[in-house]
Coordinates of C-alpha atoms in Angstrom, one line a residue:
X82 CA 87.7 106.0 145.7
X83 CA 85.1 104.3 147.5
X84 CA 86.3 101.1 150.3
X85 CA 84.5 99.1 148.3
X86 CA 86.0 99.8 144.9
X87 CA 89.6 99.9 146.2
X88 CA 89.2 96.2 147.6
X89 CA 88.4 94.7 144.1
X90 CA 90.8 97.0 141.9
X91 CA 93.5 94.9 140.5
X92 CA 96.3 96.8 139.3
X93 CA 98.2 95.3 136.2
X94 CA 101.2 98.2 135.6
X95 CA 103.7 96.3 133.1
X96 CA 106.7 94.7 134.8
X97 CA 109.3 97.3 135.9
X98 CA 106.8 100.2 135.4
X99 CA 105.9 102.5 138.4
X100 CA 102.8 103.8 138.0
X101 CA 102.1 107.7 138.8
X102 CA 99.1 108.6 140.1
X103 CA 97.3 111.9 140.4
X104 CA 96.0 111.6 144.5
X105 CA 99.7 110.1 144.9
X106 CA 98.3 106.7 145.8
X107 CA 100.8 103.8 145.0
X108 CA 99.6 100.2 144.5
X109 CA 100.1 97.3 146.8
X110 CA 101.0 93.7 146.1
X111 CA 97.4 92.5 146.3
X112 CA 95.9 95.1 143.8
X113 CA 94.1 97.7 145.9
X114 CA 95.2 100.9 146.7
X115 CA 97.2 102.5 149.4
X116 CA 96.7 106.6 150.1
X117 CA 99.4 108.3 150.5
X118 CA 99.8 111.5 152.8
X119 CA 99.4 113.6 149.7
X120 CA 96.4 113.7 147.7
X121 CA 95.4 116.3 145.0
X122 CA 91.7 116.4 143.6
X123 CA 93.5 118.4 139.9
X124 CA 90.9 117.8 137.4
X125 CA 88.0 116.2 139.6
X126 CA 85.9 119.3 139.1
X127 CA 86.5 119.0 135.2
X128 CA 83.8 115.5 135.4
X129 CA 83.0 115.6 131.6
X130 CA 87.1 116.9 130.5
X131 CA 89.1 114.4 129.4
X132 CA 92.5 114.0 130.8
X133 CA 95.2 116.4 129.7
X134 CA 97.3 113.4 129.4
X135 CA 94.6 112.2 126.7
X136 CA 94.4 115.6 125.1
X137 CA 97.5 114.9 124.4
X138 CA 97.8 112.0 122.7
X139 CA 94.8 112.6 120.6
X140 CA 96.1 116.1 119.4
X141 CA 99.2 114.1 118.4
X142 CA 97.2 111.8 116.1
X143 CA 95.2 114.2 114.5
X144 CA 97.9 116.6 113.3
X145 CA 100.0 114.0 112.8
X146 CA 97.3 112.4 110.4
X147 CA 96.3 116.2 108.8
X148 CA 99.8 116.9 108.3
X149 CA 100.5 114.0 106.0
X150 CA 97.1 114.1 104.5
X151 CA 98.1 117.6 103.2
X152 CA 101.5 116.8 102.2
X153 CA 100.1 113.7 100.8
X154 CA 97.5 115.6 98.8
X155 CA 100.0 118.2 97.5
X156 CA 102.9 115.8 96.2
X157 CA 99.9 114.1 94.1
X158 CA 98.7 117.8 92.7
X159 CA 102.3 118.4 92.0
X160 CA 103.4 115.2 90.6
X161 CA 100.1 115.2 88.1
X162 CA 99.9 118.5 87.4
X163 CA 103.3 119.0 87.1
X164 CA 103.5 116.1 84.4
X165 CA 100.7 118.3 82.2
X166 CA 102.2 121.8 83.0
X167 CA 105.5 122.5 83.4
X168 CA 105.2 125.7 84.2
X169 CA 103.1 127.0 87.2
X170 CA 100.4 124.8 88.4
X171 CA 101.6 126.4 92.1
X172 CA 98.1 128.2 92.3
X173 CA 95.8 125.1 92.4
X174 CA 98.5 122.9 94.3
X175 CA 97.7 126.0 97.4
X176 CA 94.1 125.6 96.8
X177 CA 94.0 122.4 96.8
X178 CA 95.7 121.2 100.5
X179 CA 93.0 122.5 102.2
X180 CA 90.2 120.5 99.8
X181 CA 91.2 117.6 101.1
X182 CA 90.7 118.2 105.1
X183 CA 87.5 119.6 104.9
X184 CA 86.4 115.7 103.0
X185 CA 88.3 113.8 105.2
X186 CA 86.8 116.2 108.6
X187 CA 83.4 116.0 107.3
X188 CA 83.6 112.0 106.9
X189 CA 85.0 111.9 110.3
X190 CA 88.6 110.5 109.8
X191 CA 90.5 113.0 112.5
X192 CA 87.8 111.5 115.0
X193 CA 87.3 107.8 114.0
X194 CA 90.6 106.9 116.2
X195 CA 89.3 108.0 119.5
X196 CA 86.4 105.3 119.6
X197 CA 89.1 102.8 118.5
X198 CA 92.0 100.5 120.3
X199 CA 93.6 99.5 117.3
X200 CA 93.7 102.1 114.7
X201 CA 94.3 100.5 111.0
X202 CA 94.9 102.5 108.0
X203 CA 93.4 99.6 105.9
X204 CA 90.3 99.7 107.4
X205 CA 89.6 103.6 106.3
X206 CA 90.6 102.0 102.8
X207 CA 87.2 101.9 101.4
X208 CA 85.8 105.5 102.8
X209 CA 89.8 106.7 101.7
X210 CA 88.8 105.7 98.1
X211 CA 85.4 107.4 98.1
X212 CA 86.9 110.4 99.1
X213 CA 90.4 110.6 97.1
X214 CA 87.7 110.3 94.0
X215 CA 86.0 112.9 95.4
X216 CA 88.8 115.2 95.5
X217 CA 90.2 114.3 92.2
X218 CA 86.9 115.8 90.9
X219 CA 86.9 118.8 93.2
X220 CA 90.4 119.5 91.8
X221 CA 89.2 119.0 88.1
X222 CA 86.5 121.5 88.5
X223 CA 88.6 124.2 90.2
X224 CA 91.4 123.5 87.8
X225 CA 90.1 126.4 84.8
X226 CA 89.4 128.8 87.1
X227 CA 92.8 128.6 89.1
X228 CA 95.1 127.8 86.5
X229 CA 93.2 127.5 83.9
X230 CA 92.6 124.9 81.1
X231 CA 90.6 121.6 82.2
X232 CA 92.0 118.1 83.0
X233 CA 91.1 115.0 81.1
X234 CA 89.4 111.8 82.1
X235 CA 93.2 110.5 82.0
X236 CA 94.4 113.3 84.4
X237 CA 91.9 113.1 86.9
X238 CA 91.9 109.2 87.1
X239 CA 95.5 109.7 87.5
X240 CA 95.0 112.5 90.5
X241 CA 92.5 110.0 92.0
X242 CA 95.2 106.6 92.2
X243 CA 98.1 109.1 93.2
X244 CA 96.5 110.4 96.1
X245 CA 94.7 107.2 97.1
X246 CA 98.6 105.8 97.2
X247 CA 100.1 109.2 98.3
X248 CA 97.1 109.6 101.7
X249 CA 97.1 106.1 102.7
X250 CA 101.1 105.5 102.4
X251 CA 100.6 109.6 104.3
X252 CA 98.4 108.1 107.0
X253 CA 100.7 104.3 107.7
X254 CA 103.2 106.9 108.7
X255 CA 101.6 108.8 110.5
X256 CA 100.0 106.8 112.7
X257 CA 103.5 104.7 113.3
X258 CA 105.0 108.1 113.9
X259 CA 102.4 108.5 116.7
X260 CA 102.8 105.2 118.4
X261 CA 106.4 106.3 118.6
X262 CA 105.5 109.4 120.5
X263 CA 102.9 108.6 122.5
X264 CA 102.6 106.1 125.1
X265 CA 101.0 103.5 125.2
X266 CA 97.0 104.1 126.1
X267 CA 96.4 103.3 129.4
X268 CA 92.8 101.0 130.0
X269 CA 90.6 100.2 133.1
X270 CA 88.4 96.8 131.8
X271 CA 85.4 96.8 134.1
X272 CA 84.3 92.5 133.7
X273 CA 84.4 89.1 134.8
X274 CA 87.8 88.0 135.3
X275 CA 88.0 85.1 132.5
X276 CA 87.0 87.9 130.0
X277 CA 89.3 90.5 131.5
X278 CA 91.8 88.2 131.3
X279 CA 91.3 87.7 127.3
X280 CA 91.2 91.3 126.7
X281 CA 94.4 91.7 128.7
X282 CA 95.8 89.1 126.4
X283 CA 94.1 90.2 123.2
X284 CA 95.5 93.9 123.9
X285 CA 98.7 92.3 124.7
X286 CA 99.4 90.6 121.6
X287 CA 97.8 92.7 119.1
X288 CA 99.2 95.6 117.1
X289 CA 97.4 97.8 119.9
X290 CA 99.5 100.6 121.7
X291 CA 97.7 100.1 125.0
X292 CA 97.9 98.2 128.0
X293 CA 95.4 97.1 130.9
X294 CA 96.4 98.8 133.8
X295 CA 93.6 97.8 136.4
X296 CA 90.6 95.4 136.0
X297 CA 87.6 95.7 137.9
X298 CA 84.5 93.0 138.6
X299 CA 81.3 93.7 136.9
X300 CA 79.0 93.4 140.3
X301 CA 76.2 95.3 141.7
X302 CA 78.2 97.1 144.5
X303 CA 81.1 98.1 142.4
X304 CA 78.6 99.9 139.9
X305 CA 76.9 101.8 142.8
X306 CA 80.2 102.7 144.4
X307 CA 81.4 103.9 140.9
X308 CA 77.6 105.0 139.9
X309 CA 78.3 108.5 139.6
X310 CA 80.4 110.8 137.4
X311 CA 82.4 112.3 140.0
X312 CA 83.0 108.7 141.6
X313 CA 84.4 107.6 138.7
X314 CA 86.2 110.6 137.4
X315 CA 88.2 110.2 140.4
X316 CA 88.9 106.4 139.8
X317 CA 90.4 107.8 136.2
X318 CA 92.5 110.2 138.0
X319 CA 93.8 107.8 140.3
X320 CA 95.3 105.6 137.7
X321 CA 95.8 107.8 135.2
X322 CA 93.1 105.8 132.6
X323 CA 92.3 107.4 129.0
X324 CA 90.0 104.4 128.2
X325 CA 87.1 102.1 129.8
X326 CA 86.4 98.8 128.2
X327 CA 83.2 97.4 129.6
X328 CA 82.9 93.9 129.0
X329 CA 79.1 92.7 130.2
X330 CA 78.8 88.7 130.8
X331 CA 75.5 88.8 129.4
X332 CA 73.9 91.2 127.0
X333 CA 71.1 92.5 129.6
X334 CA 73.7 92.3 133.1
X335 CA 72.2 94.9 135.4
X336 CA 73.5 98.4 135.6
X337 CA 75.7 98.3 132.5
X338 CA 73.2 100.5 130.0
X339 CA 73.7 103.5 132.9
X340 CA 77.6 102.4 133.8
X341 CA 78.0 103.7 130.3
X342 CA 76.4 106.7 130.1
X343 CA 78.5 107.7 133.4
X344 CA 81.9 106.6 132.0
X345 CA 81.3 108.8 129.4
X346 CA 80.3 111.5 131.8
X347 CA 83.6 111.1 133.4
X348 CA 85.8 112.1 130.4
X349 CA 87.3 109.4 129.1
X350 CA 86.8 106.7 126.0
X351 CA 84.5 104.0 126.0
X352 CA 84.8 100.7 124.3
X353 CA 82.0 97.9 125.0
X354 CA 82.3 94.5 124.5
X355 CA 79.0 93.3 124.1
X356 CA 78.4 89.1 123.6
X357 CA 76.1 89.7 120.9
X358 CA 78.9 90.0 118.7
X359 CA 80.8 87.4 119.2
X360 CA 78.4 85.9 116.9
X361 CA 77.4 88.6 114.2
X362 CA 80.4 90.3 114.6
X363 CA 80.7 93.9 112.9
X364 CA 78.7 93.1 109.8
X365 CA 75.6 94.7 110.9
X366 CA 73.2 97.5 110.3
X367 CA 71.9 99.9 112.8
X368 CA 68.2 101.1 112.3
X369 CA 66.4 104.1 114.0
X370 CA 62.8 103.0 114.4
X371 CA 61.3 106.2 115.6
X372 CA 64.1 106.4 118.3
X373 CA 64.5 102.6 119.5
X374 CA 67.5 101.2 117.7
X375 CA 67.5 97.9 116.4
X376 CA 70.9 95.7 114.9
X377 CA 70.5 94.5 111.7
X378 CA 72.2 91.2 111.1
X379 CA 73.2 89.7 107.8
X380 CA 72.1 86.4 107.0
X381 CA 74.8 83.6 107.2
X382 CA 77.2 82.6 104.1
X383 CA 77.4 84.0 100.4
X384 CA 74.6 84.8 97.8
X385 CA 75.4 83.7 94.5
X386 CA 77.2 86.9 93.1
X387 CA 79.8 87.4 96.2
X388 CA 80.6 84.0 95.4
X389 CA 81.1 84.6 91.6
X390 CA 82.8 88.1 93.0
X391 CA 85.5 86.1 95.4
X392 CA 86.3 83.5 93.1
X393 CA 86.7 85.9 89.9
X394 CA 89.5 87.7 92.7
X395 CA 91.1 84.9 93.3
X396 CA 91.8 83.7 89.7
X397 CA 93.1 86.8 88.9
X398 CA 95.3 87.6 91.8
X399 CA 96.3 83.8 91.6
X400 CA 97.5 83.9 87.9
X401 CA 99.6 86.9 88.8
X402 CA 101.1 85.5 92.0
X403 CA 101.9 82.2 89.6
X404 CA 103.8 84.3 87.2
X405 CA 105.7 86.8 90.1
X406 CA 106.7 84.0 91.8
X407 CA 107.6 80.8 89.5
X408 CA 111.5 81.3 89.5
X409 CA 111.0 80.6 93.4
X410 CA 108.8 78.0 92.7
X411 CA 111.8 76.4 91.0
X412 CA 114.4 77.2 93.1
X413 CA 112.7 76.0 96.3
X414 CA 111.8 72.7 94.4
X415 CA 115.7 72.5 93.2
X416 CA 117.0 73.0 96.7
X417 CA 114.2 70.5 98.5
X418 CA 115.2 67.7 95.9
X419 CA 119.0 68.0 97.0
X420 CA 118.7 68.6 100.9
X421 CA 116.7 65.2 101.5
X422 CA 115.2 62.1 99.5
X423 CA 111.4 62.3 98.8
X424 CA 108.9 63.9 97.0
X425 CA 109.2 67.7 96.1
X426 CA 105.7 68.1 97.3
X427 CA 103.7 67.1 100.2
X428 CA 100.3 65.7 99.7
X429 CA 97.3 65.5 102.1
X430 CA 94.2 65.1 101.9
X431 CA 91.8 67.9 104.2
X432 CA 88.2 69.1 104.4
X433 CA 87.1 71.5 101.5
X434 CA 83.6 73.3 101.0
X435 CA 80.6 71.8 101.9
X436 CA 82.7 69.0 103.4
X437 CA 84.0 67.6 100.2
X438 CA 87.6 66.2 100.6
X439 CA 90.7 67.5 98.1
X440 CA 94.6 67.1 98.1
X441 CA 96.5 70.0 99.8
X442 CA 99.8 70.7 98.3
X443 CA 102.9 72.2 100.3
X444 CA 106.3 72.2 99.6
X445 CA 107.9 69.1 101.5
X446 CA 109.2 70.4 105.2
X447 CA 109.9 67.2 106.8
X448 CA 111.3 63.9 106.3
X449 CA 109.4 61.4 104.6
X450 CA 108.2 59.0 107.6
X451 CA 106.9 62.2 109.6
X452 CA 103.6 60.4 110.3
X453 CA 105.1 57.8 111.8
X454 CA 106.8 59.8 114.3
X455 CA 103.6 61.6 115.4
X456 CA 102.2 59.7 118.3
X457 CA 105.6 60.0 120.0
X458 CA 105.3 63.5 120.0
X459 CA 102.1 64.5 121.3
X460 CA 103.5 65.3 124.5
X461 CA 105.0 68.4 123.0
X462 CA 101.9 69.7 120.9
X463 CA 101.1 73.4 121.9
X464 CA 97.7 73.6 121.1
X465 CA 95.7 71.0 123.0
X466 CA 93.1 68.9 121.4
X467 CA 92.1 68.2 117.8
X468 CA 95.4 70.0 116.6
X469 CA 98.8 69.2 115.9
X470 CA 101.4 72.1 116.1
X471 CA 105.1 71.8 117.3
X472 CA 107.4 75.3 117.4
X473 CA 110.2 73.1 117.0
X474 CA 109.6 70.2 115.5
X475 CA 112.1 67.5 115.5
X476 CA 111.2 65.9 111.8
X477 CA 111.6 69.3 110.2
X478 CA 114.5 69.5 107.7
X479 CA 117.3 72.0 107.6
X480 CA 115.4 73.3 103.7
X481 CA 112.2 72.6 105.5
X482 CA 112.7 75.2 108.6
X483 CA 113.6 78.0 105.8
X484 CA 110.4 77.3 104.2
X485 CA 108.3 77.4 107.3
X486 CA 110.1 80.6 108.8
X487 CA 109.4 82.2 105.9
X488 CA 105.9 80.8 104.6
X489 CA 107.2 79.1 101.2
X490 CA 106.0 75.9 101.7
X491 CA 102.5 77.1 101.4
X492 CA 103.2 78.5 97.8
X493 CA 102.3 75.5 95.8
X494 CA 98.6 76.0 97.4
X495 CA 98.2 78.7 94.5
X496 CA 97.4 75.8 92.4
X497 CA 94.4 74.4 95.0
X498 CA 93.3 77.9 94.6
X499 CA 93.5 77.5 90.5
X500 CA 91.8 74.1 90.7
X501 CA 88.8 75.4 93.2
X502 CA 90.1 73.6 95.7
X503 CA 90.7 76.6 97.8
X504 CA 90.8 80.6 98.1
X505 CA 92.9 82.7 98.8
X506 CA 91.8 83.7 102.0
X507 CA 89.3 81.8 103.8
X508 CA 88.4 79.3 106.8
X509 CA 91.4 77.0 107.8
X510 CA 91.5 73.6 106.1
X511 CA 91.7 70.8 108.8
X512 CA 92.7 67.5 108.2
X513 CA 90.5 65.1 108.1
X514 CA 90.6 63.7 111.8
X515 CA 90.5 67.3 113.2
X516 CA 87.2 68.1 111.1
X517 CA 85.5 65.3 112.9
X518 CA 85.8 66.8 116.3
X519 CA 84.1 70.2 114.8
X520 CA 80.5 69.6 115.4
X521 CA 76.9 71.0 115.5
X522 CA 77.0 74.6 114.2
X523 CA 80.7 74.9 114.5
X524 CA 80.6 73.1 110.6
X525 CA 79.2 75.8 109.1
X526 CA 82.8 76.9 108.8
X527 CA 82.6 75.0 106.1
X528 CA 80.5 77.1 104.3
X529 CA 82.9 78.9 102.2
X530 CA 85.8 77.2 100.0
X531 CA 89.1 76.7 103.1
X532 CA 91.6 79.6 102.4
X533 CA 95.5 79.8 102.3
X534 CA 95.5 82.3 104.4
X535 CA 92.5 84.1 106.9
X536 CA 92.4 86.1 110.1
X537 CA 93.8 82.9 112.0
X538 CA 97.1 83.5 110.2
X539 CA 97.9 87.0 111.5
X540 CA 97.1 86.2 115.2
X541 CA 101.1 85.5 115.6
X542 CA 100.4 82.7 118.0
X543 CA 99.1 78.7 118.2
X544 CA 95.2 79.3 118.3
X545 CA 93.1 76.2 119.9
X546 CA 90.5 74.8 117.8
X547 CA 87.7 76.3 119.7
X548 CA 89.6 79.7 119.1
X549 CA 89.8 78.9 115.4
X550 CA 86.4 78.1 115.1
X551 CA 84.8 81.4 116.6
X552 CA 87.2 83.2 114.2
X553 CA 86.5 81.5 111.1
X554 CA 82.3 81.2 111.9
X555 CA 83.0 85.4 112.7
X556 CA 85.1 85.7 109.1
X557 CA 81.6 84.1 107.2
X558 CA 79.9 86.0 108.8
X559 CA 81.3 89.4 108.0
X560 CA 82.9 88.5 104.2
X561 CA 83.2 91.5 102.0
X562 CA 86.4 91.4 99.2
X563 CA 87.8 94.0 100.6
X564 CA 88.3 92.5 104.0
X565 CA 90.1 89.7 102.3
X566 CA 92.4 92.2 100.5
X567 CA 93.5 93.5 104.1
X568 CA 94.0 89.8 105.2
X569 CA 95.8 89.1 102.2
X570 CA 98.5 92.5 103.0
X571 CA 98.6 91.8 106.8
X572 CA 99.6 88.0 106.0
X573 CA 102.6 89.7 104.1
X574 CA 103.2 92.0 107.0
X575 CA 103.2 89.1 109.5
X576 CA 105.5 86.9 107.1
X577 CA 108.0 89.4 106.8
X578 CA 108.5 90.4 110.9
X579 CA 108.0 86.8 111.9
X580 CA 110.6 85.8 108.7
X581 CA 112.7 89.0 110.2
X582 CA 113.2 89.7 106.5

């Protein structure tokens, strides 16, 4: 490691943690680098070989992920094919395990978790679909020949929603398994230090299993002193790193295009953070035109049909979730009208669609004067300006606490979604005095109906407005149905562990 390099390293091992270096080089208060007498070069000669350490973990999460894709596979061969023949269907249940790995391997789902940070299960649901039909069929056509007679339309719809269930149930488990037995990934950001800081942040609170471990400065020298393979490969070694995140302050910042290319000479993972997106996010299209490749970006808001297409979801989903849930619908209203006097329901007016204004409703969670006691409290609100959230607010009641811990108060906004008021999932309403600080091209938020629920909800923390507003511009952006049915599941997820239920 270069003089140069080791001055400007900050090291960022979690508390407690004593990191183990390669060279046996220990860290200093200040963030550089201190050799020790003994240094071994193990691996240095290996520039494009990732670290055994990495090896490791990856092997883990691949067999781990085969292993219950098979197992997977065969319980839904043997639960369908058992149902139409008792007797022997063991033949195609063998010849079937390996059908489903050579998909799953040729659509690249063993290798899709090494270019990620945070690897979701839901997000493989559409591709896990396509390919669970896929193997249904392949299963229907080999069926005379191994066991003979032919499945049904019935049977092999059945084999398809079985294994969907059965592989991505297999693959949840598998990859929880896996965070279990790994560590946690260990990652070098190479940035500025505001946005090394908010991936160190971002990392920290996510459902990530890695950690920033040193950060370095995105300037001139540093990327000649680390401009080579070798340089770098021994940077990795030193502390241990499996991943580089390289997180450019502008889209064209010298030196990054070939910083790139030599991190992923010197054997580890590579993760950009490029500020295009920040604006298009992942909705886009990459085009080869006669080897220069170009992003495609989709044009803001909704045509006509995925409008029709969100809002036929919602009434359907929302006349179930009416049904499921109307006995605690009653008893929350029963228990609300006994704890304090006042309305069963809060009412209040916010920002809708287009900027049209409607009547949110909410179980009542505080005493009836609340308003009043507002400008008293400002001191204690926890997101700065043009917001108004208290952990512990004081005009809660004792019903209204058990509603907010556990989400219920926000049930009675199935009936905004009935009405058109609102979605299910979608941008965050505001009231009306926080919409008027959103200006300029922050309002075009506002160009799909406000949700009860959207990728603000799952961040498990107070977001500021300007926070808010880059997510929700980034969620129009990128709208497809299914990414509202994963928001819609990871809302329950985060209900449940912040409701510890």
């Amino acid at each position: 490691m270069t003089p140069q390099v080791a001055a400007k390293l900050t090291i960022h091992e979690p508390t407690g943690a004593q990191p183990r270096f390669r060279n046996g080089r220990r860290p200093d208060p200040g963030g550089s680098l201190i050799p020790l007498p003994v240094r071994r070069a193990a691996y240095v000669e290996d520039i494009d070989q990732p670290l055994p350490s990495l090896l490791r973990r990856e092997a883990i999460a691949r067999r781990l992920l085969g292993a219950f894709d098979v197992l997977a596979a065969t319980l839904a061969l043997t639960l369908v094919l058992g149902l139409l023949d008792p007797g022997q269907p063991w033949l195609a249940v063998v010849a079937g395990m390996p059908l489903v790995l050579v998909l799953f391997k040729i659509a690249g789902l063993y290798d899709r978790d090494q270019m990620r940070i945070v690897r979701s299960t839901l997000d493989e649901g559409p591709v896990v679909f396509q390919l669970t039909g896929l193997y249904a069929l392949g299963v229907a056509i080999l069926h005379p020949t191994l066991a003979g007679g032919s499945l049904g339309g019935g049977e092999i719809a059945g084999l398809w929603l079985v294994s969907l269930a059965a592989v991505m149930s297999g693959r949840m488990t598998a990859r929880w398994l896996g965070s279990r037995i790994a560590p946690p990934e260990r990652c070098l950001v190479i940035g500025g230090a505001e946005r090394s800081d908010r991936i160190r942040q971002k990392l920290a609170s996510s459902r990530a299993r890695a950690s920033v471990v040193a950060t370095l400065p995105l300037q001139s020298d540093v990327i000649e002193s680390v401009g080579s393979p070798r340089n770098l490969r021994r940077l990795v070694i030193d502390l241990q790193v499996h991943r580089i995140i390289i997180a450019p302050a502008t889209a064209e910042a010298a030196g990054v295009v070939e910083l790139i290319r030599v991190a992923k000479a010197a054997g580890v993972r590579v993760n950009v953070l490029p500020r295009v997106l920040e604006v298009v996010g992942s909705a886009v299209e990459f085009e080869d035109v006669d080897g220069l490749t170009m992003l495609g970006v989709r044009p803001f808001g909704l045509p006509r049909s995925s409008r029709l297409l969100k809002r036929a979801f919602d009434l359907v989903a929302t006349t179930i979730g009416v049904v499921a849930v109307s006995p605690i619908l009653a008893a929350v209203a029963l228990a609300i009208r006994l704890d304090s006097k006042g309305p069963i329901l809060f009412r209040q007016v916010r920002v809708g669609r287009d900027g049209r204004h409607f009547e949110i409703f909410k179980f009542r969670s505080m005493v009836v004067d609340a308003e009043s006691h507002k400008d008293g409290l400002r001191d204690l609100n926890e997101v700065g300006d043009g917001m108004f959230k208290i952990t512990d607010d004081p005009r809660v009641t004792r019903v209204g606490n058990i509603l907010r811990r556990t989400s219920l108060d926000e049930l009675p906004q199935l009936f905004n979604v009935i009405r058109g008021d609102m979605s299910l999932v979608g941008p965050r309403p505001l009231v009306v005095d926080e919409d008027s600080q959103v200006l300029g091209l922050d309002r075009s938020r506002l160009h799909l109906t406000p949700g009860m629920t959207g990728p603000w909800q799952i961040l498990g923390a107070r977001v500021p407005m300007q926070e808010m507003l880059g997510i929700d511009y980034l969620y129009v952006s990128t709208w497809s149905l299914w990414a509202d049915v994963k928001l819609l599941l990871r809302t329950v997820s985060h209900v449940l562990r912040s409701s510890n239920v």
